[in-house]
Coordinates of C-alpha atoms in Angstrom, one line a residue:
X69 CA 25.6 -2.3 11.2
X70 CA 27.5 -1.1 8.4
X71 CA 30.2 -3.4 9.7
X72 CA 27.7 -6.4 8.8
X73 CA 26.7 -4.6 5.9
X74 CA 30.0 -4.4 4.1
X75 CA 30.5 -7.9 4.4
X76 CA 26.8 -9.6 3.3
X77 CA 27.0 -11.3 -0.2
X78 CA 24.2 -11.9 -2.7
X79 CA 22.6 -15.6 -2.1
X80 CA 19.7 -17.4 -2.4
X81 CA 18.6 -20.1 0.3
X82 CA 16.0 -22.5 -1.5
X83 CA 14.2 -23.9 1.4
X84 CA 13.2 -27.3 2.5
X85 CA 9.8 -28.5 2.4
X86 CA 10.4 -29.1 6.2
X87 CA 10.9 -25.1 6.3
X88 CA 7.4 -24.4 5.4
X89 CA 5.9 -27.2 7.7
X90 CA 5.4 -24.6 10.2
X91 CA 5.8 -21.5 8.5
X92 CA 2.4 -19.9 9.4
X93 CA 4.5 -20.0 12.9
X94 CA 6.7 -17.7 15.1
X95 CA 9.4 -18.8 17.2
X96 CA 9.1 -16.0 19.9
X97 CA 10.8 -15.8 23.6
X98 CA 11.7 -13.4 26.1
X99 CA 14.6 -13.4 27.9
X100 CA 14.8 -11.8 31.6
X101 CA 18.3 -10.6 33.2
X102 CA 18.6 -9.3 36.8
X103 CA 21.1 -6.6 38.1
X104 CA 21.7 -8.4 40.9
X105 CA 24.7 -7.0 41.9
X106 CA 23.5 -3.1 41.0
X107 CA 26.2 -3.3 38.2
X108 CA 26.5 0.5 36.8
X109 CA 27.4 -1.2 33.5
X110 CA 24.9 -3.9 33.1
X111 CA 24.2 -4.9 29.8
X112 CA 24.9 -1.8 27.9
X113 CA 22.8 -1.0 24.9
X114 CA 26.0 0.1 22.8
X115 CA 27.8 -3.3 23.1
X116 CA 24.5 -5.5 23.0
X117 CA 23.9 -3.5 19.4
X118 CA 27.4 -4.0 18.3
X119 CA 27.3 -7.6 19.0
X120 CA 24.0 -8.2 17.4
X121 CA 25.3 -7.3 14.1
X122 CA 28.6 -9.4 14.6
X123 CA 26.5 -12.3 15.2
X124 CA 24.3 -11.6 11.9
X125 CA 27.3 -11.8 10.0
X126 CA 27.1 -15.6 10.5
X127 CA 23.5 -16.0 10.4
X128 CA 22.9 -13.9 6.9
X129 CA 20.0 -15.7 5.7
X130 CA 18.0 -13.5 8.9
X131 CA 18.9 -10.2 6.5
X132 CA 17.0 -12.0 3.5
X133 CA 13.4 -11.5 2.1
X134 CA 10.8 -14.3 1.7
X135 CA 10.0 -15.0 -2.1
X136 CA 7.1 -17.6 -2.7
X137 CA 6.5 -19.1 -6.2
X138 CA 2.7 -19.8 -5.2
X139 CA 3.2 -23.7 -5.2
X140 CA 4.7 -23.7 -1.9
X141 CA 8.2 -23.4 -3.0
X142 CA 10.0 -20.8 -1.0
X143 CA 13.4 -18.9 -0.8
X144 CA 15.1 -16.4 1.3
X145 CA 16.9 -14.1 -1.3
X146 CA 20.1 -12.3 0.2
X147 CA 20.3 -9.3 -1.9
X148 CA 23.3 -7.0 -0.9
X149 CA 21.7 -3.5 -2.3
X150 CA 17.9 -4.1 -0.7
X151 CA 18.2 -5.9 2.3
X152 CA 15.4 -6.9 4.6
X153 CA 17.0 -5.8 8.0
X154 CA 16.0 -7.1 11.6
X155 CA 13.8 -4.9 13.3
X156 CA 16.0 -4.2 16.4
X157 CA 14.5 -1.5 19.0
X158 CA 15.8 -0.3 22.1
X159 CA 13.6 1.2 25.0
X160 CA 13.6 2.0 28.8
X161 CA 10.6 1.0 31.2
X162 CA 11.4 3.8 33.7
X163 CA 8.0 2.6 35.6
X164 CA 8.9 -1.1 36.2
X165 CA 11.4 -2.6 38.2
X166 CA 12.6 -6.3 38.0
X167 CA 11.4 -6.9 41.6
X168 CA 7.8 -6.2 40.5
X169 CA 8.4 -9.1 37.7
X170 CA 9.9 -11.3 40.3
X171 CA 7.2 -11.0 42.6
X172 CA 4.7 -12.0 39.8
X173 CA 6.8 -15.0 38.8
X174 CA 7.2 -13.0 35.4
X175 CA 3.5 -13.2 34.6
X176 CA 2.8 -11.2 31.6
X177 CA 0.6 -8.6 33.4
X178 CA 3.7 -7.1 35.0
X179 CA 5.9 -6.6 31.6
X180 CA 6.1 -3.3 30.6
X181 CA 3.8 -1.9 27.9
X182 CA 4.9 -3.0 24.1
X183 CA 7.5 -5.3 25.3
X184 CA 6.7 -8.3 22.6
X185 CA 6.2 -6.8 19.3
X186 CA 5.3 -9.7 17.7
X187 CA 2.4 -12.5 18.3
X188 CA 2.5 -16.3 17.5
X189 CA 1.5 -15.5 13.7
X190 CA 3.9 -14.7 11.3
X191 CA 2.9 -11.6 9.4
X192 CA 4.4 -8.6 8.0
X193 CA 5.7 -5.3 9.8
X194 CA 4.7 -1.8 9.1
X195 CA 7.0 -1.8 6.2
X196 CA 5.1 -4.6 4.6
X197 CA 7.7 -7.1 4.7
X198 CA 8.2 -10.2 7.0
X199 CA 10.9 -9.8 9.2
X200 CA 12.9 -12.7 9.9
X201 CA 14.3 -11.6 13.1
X202 CA 12.8 -8.7 15.4
X203 CA 14.4 -7.9 18.4
X204 CA 13.5 -5.4 21.6
X205 CA 15.7 -4.6 24.1
X206 CA 13.9 -3.2 27.1
X207 CA 15.7 -1.6 30.5
X208 CA 13.7 -1.9 33.4
X209 CA 13.5 0.9 36.2
X210 CA 16.8 1.8 38.2
X211 CA 18.9 -0.3 35.6
X212 CA 17.5 -3.3 38.0
X213 CA 17.6 -5.4 35.0
X214 CA 17.2 -6.0 31.1
X215 CA 14.4 -8.0 29.0
X216 CA 15.5 -9.2 25.5
X217 CA 12.6 -10.1 23.4
X218 CA 13.8 -12.1 20.3
X219 CA 11.3 -13.5 17.3
X220 CA 12.1 -15.4 14.2
X221 CA 9.5 -16.7 11.9
X222 CA 9.9 -20.8 11.7
X223 CA 10.4 -20.1 7.7
X224 CA 14.3 -20.0 8.5
X225 CA 14.6 -21.7 11.9
X226 CA 13.2 -24.1 14.4
X227 CA 14.2 -23.9 18.2
X228 CA 17.7 -25.3 17.8
X229 CA 18.9 -22.7 15.4
X230 CA 16.7 -19.9 16.8
X231 CA 18.8 -20.7 20.6
X232 CA 22.0 -21.2 18.7
X233 CA 21.5 -17.5 17.2
X234 CA 20.8 -16.0 20.6
X235 CA 23.5 -18.0 22.8
X236 CA 26.0 -16.7 19.7
X237 CA 25.0 -13.1 20.1
X238 CA 25.3 -13.3 24.2
X239 CA 28.9 -15.1 23.6
X240 CA 30.2 -12.4 21.3
X241 CA 29.2 -9.5 23.6
X242 CA 30.7 -11.2 26.5
X243 CA 33.7 -11.7 24.9
X244 CA 33.7 -7.9 24.0
X245 CA 32.9 -7.1 27.2
X246 CA 35.8 -8.9 28.8
X247 CA 38.5 -8.4 25.8
X248 CA 38.8 -12.3 25.7
X249 CA 40.2 -12.4 22.3
X250 CA 40.7 -16.2 22.3
X251 CA 36.8 -16.9 23.0
X252 CA 36.0 -13.7 20.4
X253 CA 37.9 -15.5 17.7
X254 CA 36.6 -19.3 18.4
X255 CA 33.1 -17.8 18.6
X256 CA 33.4 -15.9 15.5
X257 CA 35.0 -18.8 13.7
X258 CA 31.9 -21.0 14.4
X259 CA 30.4 -22.4 11.4
X260 CA 26.4 -22.6 10.5
X261 CA 24.7 -24.7 8.2
X262 CA 22.0 -23.3 6.5
X263 CA 22.3 -25.5 3.1
X264 CA 19.0 -27.3 2.7
X265 CA 20.5 -29.4 0.6
X266 CA 22.3 -31.7 3.2
X267 CA 18.8 -33.0 4.5
X268 CA 18.9 -35.0 0.9
X269 CA 22.7 -36.4 1.7
X270 CA 22.1 -37.9 4.9
X271 CA 18.6 -39.9 3.9
X272 CA 19.0 -43.6 4.0
X273 CA 18.1 -45.6 0.6
X274 CA 15.3 -47.6 2.9
X275 CA 12.0 -46.5 3.7
X276 CA 9.1 -47.3 6.1
X277 CA 5.7 -46.5 5.7
X278 CA 3.9 -43.6 7.3
X279 CA 1.1 -43.7 9.8
X280 CA -2.5 -43.5 7.9
X281 CA -3.4 -40.3 9.9
X282 CA -0.4 -38.6 8.5
X283 CA -1.2 -39.8 5.0
X284 CA -4.8 -38.6 5.6
X285 CA -3.9 -35.3 6.5
X286 CA -1.4 -34.6 3.9
X287 CA -2.7 -36.1 0.8
X288 CA -6.7 -35.9 1.2
X289 CA -8.0 -33.0 -1.1
X290 CA -8.5 -30.1 0.8
X291 CA -9.5 -27.1 -1.5
X292 CA -9.0 -24.6 1.5
X293 CA -5.2 -25.3 2.2
X294 CA -4.5 -25.4 -1.0
X295 CA -5.6 -22.3 -1.7
X296 CA -3.8 -21.0 1.3
X297 CA -0.8 -22.3 -0.1
X298 CA -0.9 -20.3 -3.3
X299 CA -0.8 -17.1 -1.6
X300 CA 2.1 -14.9 -1.1
X301 CA 3.7 -15.4 2.6
X302 CA 2.1 -11.6 3.4
X303 CA -1.1 -12.2 2.4
X304 CA -1.4 -15.7 4.3
X305 CA -0.4 -14.3 7.5
X306 CA -3.1 -11.7 6.7
X307 CA -5.8 -14.1 6.7
X308 CA -4.9 -16.4 9.5
X309 CA -4.4 -13.7 11.9
X310 CA -7.4 -12.3 10.6
X311 CA -9.2 -15.4 11.1
X312 CA -8.3 -15.1 14.9
X313 CA -6.3 -18.2 14.8
X314 CA -5.4 -17.7 18.1
X315 CA -8.9 -16.7 19.9
X316 CA -10.4 -17.6 22.6
X317 CA -7.4 -19.2 24.1
X318 CA -5.6 -19.0 27.2
X319 CA -2.2 -19.9 28.1
X320 CA -0.8 -21.2 31.6
X321 CA 2.7 -22.5 32.7
X322 CA 3.2 -25.1 35.0
X323 CA 6.3 -26.7 36.8
X324 CA 6.7 -30.3 36.9
X325 CA 8.7 -31.7 39.5
X326 CA 11.2 -34.5 37.8
X327 CA 11.1 -36.2 40.9
X328 CA 7.8 -36.9 41.2
X329 CA 7.5 -37.7 37.3
X330 CA 10.2 -40.0 38.0
X331 CA 8.2 -41.8 40.8
X332 CA 5.2 -41.8 38.2
X333 CA 7.3 -43.7 35.5
X334 CA 8.2 -46.5 38.0
X335 CA 4.4 -46.7 38.8
X336 CA 3.7 -46.6 35.0
X337 CA 6.7 -49.4 34.1
X338 CA 4.9 -51.6 36.4
X339 CA 1.8 -52.0 33.7
X340 CA 3.7 -51.3 30.1
X341 CA 3.1 -53.9 27.4
X342 CA 5.5 -57.2 28.3
X343 CA 8.1 -56.0 25.6
X344 CA 8.2 -52.6 26.9
X345 CA 7.9 -53.7 30.7
X346 CA 11.4 -55.7 30.4
X347 CA 13.3 -52.4 29.5
X348 CA 13.9 -49.7 32.2
X349 CA 10.9 -47.1 32.8
X350 CA 9.8 -45.0 30.1
X351 CA 11.1 -41.8 29.6
X352 CA 9.7 -39.0 31.7
X353 CA 8.7 -37.1 28.8
X354 CA 6.6 -40.0 27.0
X355 CA 4.5 -40.3 30.6
X356 CA 4.0 -36.5 30.7
X357 CA 2.7 -36.2 26.8
X358 CA 0.4 -39.2 27.8
X359 CA -0.8 -37.8 31.2
X360 CA -1.7 -34.7 29.1
X361 CA -3.1 -36.8 26.3
X362 CA -5.9 -37.9 28.8
X363 CA -6.1 -34.5 30.7
X364 CA -6.4 -32.9 27.5
X365 CA -9.2 -35.3 26.4
X366 CA -10.8 -35.7 29.8
X367 CA -11.2 -31.5 29.7
X368 CA -13.1 -32.1 26.1
X369 CA -15.5 -34.2 27.5
X370 CA -16.2 -32.3 30.5
X371 CA -17.1 -29.4 28.1
X372 CA -19.2 -31.9 25.9
X373 CA -20.9 -32.2 28.9
X374 CA -21.5 -29.0 30.1
X375 CA -23.1 -28.0 26.8
X376 CA -26.7 -26.4 26.7
X377 CA -29.9 -27.9 26.0
X378 CA -29.9 -27.1 22.2
X379 CA -26.2 -28.8 21.3
X380 CA -27.1 -32.3 23.3
X381 CA -30.4 -32.4 21.0
X382 CA -28.2 -31.6 17.9
X383 CA -25.6 -34.2 18.7
X384 CA -27.3 -37.2 17.2
X385 CA -27.9 -34.8 14.1
X386 CA -24.1 -33.8 14.3
X387 CA -23.1 -37.1 14.5
X388 CA -25.1 -38.3 11.7
X389 CA -23.8 -35.7 9.4
X390 CA -19.9 -35.8 10.6
X391 CA -19.6 -39.0 12.2
X392 CA -19.1 -39.3 15.9
X393 CA -15.7 -38.4 17.4
X394 CA -14.1 -41.4 18.7
X395 CA -10.1 -40.6 18.9
X396 CA -8.2 -37.8 19.8
X397 CA -5.6 -37.1 17.2
X398 CA -2.3 -36.2 18.9
X399 CA 0.5 -34.8 16.8
X400 CA 4.2 -35.3 18.6
X401 CA 6.9 -33.7 17.1
X402 CA 10.6 -34.7 17.1
X403 CA 14.1 -33.5 15.6
X404 CA 15.4 -35.4 12.5
X405 CA 18.5 -34.2 13.5
X406 CA 19.0 -37.4 15.3
X407 CA 18.0 -40.0 13.3
X408 CA 19.6 -38.3 10.2
X409 CA 22.9 -38.1 12.0
X410 CA 22.9 -34.2 11.6
X411 CA 23.4 -33.2 15.4
X412 CA 27.0 -32.5 14.5
X413 CA 26.7 -30.5 11.6
X414 CA 25.0 -27.5 13.2
X415 CA 22.0 -27.1 10.8
X416 CA 20.1 -24.5 11.6
X417 CA 17.3 -25.1 9.4
X418 CA 13.7 -26.3 10.3
X419 CA 14.3 -30.0 11.8
X420 CA 10.9 -30.7 12.9
X421 CA 8.9 -33.7 11.8
X422 CA 5.0 -34.3 13.1
X423 CA 4.2 -38.0 14.1
X424 CA 0.4 -38.2 14.2
X425 CA -0.9 -41.0 15.8
X426 CA -4.9 -41.9 17.0
X427 CA -5.8 -42.1 20.2
X428 CA -9.4 -43.8 21.4
X429 CA -11.1 -41.8 23.4
X430 CA -12.6 -44.4 25.8
X431 CA -8.9 -45.0 26.5
X432 CA -8.2 -41.3 27.0
X433 CA -11.3 -40.6 29.2
X434 CA -10.9 -43.5 31.4
X435 CA -9.8 -42.4 35.0
X436 CA -6.2 -41.7 35.1
X437 CA -4.2 -44.2 37.1
X438 CA -0.9 -46.1 36.4
X439 CA -2.2 -48.9 34.4
X440 CA -4.3 -46.4 32.3
X441 CA -1.5 -44.1 31.7
X442 CA 0.7 -46.9 30.5
X443 CA -1.4 -47.9 27.7
X444 CA -1.2 -44.2 26.6
X445 CA 2.6 -44.2 27.3
X446 CA 3.2 -47.3 25.5
X447 CA 1.6 -45.5 22.4
X448 CA 3.6 -42.3 22.8
X449 CA 6.9 -44.1 22.9
X450 CA 5.7 -46.6 19.9
X451 CA 5.6 -43.3 18.2
X452 CA 8.9 -41.8 18.8
X453 CA 10.6 -45.4 18.9
X454 CA 9.4 -45.5 15.2
X455 CA 10.7 -42.0 14.4
X456 CA 13.9 -43.7 12.7
X457 CA 15.5 -42.3 9.5
X458 CA 13.1 -44.4 7.4
X459 CA 10.3 -42.9 8.3
X460 CA 12.0 -39.4 8.0
X461 CA 12.9 -40.0 4.3
X462 CA 9.1 -41.2 3.9
X463 CA 7.9 -37.8 5.3
X464 CA 10.3 -35.8 3.2
X465 CA 9.3 -37.6 -0.1
X466 CA 5.7 -37.3 0.8
X467 CA 6.2 -33.4 1.5
X468 CA 8.6 -32.9 -1.4
X469 CA 6.2 -34.3 -3.9
X470 CA 3.5 -31.7 -2.6
X471 CA 5.4 -28.7 -1.7
X472 CA 1.7 -26.7 -1.3
X473 CA 0.7 -29.6 1.3
X474 CA 2.2 -27.7 4.3
X475 CA -1.0 -25.4 5.0
X476 CA -2.9 -28.6 5.4
X477 CA -1.9 -29.5 9.0
X478 CA -3.1 -25.7 9.8
X479 CA -6.2 -26.5 8.4
X480 CA -6.8 -29.9 9.7
X481 CA -6.0 -28.3 13.6
X482 CA -8.6 -25.3 12.6
X483 CA -11.1 -28.4 11.8
X484 CA -10.1 -30.5 14.8
X485 CA -10.4 -28.8 17.9
X486 CA -9.4 -31.8 20.0
X487 CA -6.6 -32.2 18.2
X488 CA -3.2 -31.9 20.5
X489 CA 0.2 -31.0 19.5
X490 CA 3.0 -31.6 22.0
X491 CA 6.7 -30.4 21.1
X492 CA 9.5 -31.8 23.4
X493 CA 11.8 -28.7 23.6
X494 CA 13.5 -29.6 27.1
X495 CA 17.1 -30.0 25.4
X496 CA 17.2 -26.2 23.7
X497 CA 19.4 -23.8 25.2
X498 CA 16.9 -21.3 27.0
X499 CA 19.6 -20.4 29.6
X500 CA 22.7 -20.6 27.4
X501 CA 22.8 -16.7 26.5
X502 CA 25.4 -14.8 28.7
X503 CA 25.8 -11.5 27.4
X504 CA 29.0 -10.5 30.5
X505 CA 26.2 -10.3 33.2
X506 CA 25.3 -13.4 33.7
X507 CA 22.6 -16.0 32.7
X508 CA 18.8 -15.2 32.7
X509 CA 16.5 -15.8 35.4
X510 CA 13.4 -16.7 33.3
X511 CA 12.7 -17.5 29.8
X512 CA 9.6 -17.6 28.1
X513 CA 7.5 -17.5 24.9
X514 CA 4.1 -15.3 24.3
X515 CA 1.5 -14.7 26.5
X516 CA -0.6 -16.9 24.5
X517 CA 0.4 -19.2 21.6
X518 CA -1.7 -21.1 19.1
X519 CA -4.8 -23.2 20.8
X520 CA -3.9 -26.9 21.3
X521 CA -0.4 -26.5 21.7
X522 CA 1.6 -28.2 24.7
X523 CA 5.4 -27.1 24.9
X524 CA 7.9 -29.0 27.1
X525 CA 10.7 -26.5 28.6
X526 CA 13.7 -26.8 30.8
X527 CA 13.4 -24.8 34.4
X528 CA 16.0 -22.3 35.3
X529 CA 19.0 -23.6 36.7
X530 CA 20.0 -25.6 38.5
X531 CA 16.7 -27.1 38.6
X532 CA 15.9 -30.1 36.3
X533 CA 12.2 -29.7 36.7
X534 CA 10.1 -29.7 33.5
X535 CA 8.5 -26.2 32.6
X536 CA 4.9 -26.8 30.6
X537 CA 3.3 -24.5 28.6
X538 CA -0.1 -25.3 27.7
X539 CA -2.3 -23.1 25.5
X540 CA -6.0 -24.1 25.0
X541 CA -9.5 -22.8 24.4
X542 CA -10.4 -20.9 27.6
X543 CA -13.3 -23.8 28.1
X544 CA -10.7 -26.4 27.9
X545 CA -8.5 -25.0 30.1
X546 CA -10.7 -24.7 33.0
X547 CA -11.1 -28.3 33.2
X548 CA -7.2 -28.8 32.9
X549 CA -7.0 -26.4 36.2
X550 CA -9.6 -28.9 38.0
X551 CA -8.3 -32.4 36.8
X552 CA -6.8 -34.0 40.1
X553 CA -4.3 -36.0 38.3
X554 CA -2.5 -33.1 36.3
X555 CA -3.0 -31.1 39.8
X556 CA -1.0 -34.1 41.5
X557 CA 2.1 -34.1 39.4
X558 CA 1.9 -30.3 38.7
X559 CA 1.9 -26.7 40.3
X560 CA 1.1 -23.9 38.6
X561 CA 3.6 -20.9 38.0
X562 CA 0.7 -18.6 36.4

């Protein structure tokens, strides 16, 4: 730790409006490592801790403090005399063996107590500060394995930055333990970009119009959202957490066979619109997103049909006052690094962009077959195809002109319970962090995230299947689990 502190330079990282778009959320993951060979020197605490602070030298932003101007503009201040040092914990779970976790397929009910030190919502710790990285390293019974919990707020990184740091940490540790000087020097010299101004330098001159739903969410007058944006990060976090933003929800993890999904893609391709049908089958993740959009909409329909007599009687009045719900708001997240040509720049800030579209409920609630699925897949593919550099530029113009608008999607999500947010994380480096004793057997987020979120993740190697995390209200999840079209392609992990 002292060596890290001695290298710190005073600096200020002005965050980009993209950084604040998901500022109320964390990026929390658990990494489960099994000591299959019963090695005595398995992932030693001291080696992990030393290499952690070596990695931190290349990510100095994680030792900074958040400062907000109250209008949505936020910065991270790294002050050597007053560092916001990471929360780094070590403990031993003498009662929990790795075999118990494996038997339960790593279900959270088998985890050691106190493993997860943060939740889905970004909030201050016991010292009153929002830590920019939390780590908890837990050694299991009889040295049978190690679990590493890592969390970073979306203020400073997205999945790309998060997993880049964890991989860096693992590589530095492995190099030190194997005395591989070449690997150590190469890794320590790796440059990461935290300068948000690089985005503006890569924006094109041309612009494309944004979709009407995105404009409505980000520009419509919303006093509650504006008030939340005016608050300090710590106060805002307390309110969101106190409002039970993640209450009454349940999460399940599924595995979708890539072979089965490819087969479904071929069936769907036969019913795609003429222009799209002439091309190759749609990407598996596009079909998967379409299938989940339909499955969730059908689950909400089942919930409406099972409401009590009072809710049924009031339905016409509700429709009169608030309008009848006719569409599902589908939010598809993409990475702006690709269209802006930033993939090779090692940019570690937030690169996530939301693409909102409205899907008619009558289309989503129709029986799921290749033909109906093709219509929704066509919408999903069209959204992703339109997510080029010109659209990225238009969105950045929008949020840059309204730095306080970053709270509006959160309020919109809370007010539109049928909205679905889908993020494709299959390209993230979940299974790349090797600390010297092999790759993790399982990587997962917190037991329950935020309602209406769906994440596509890679499965543990060598599998090419897609792991799907779904977090929904309990009443909705009940019907998802019973949906035949979803059950035909997905098997539940836990």
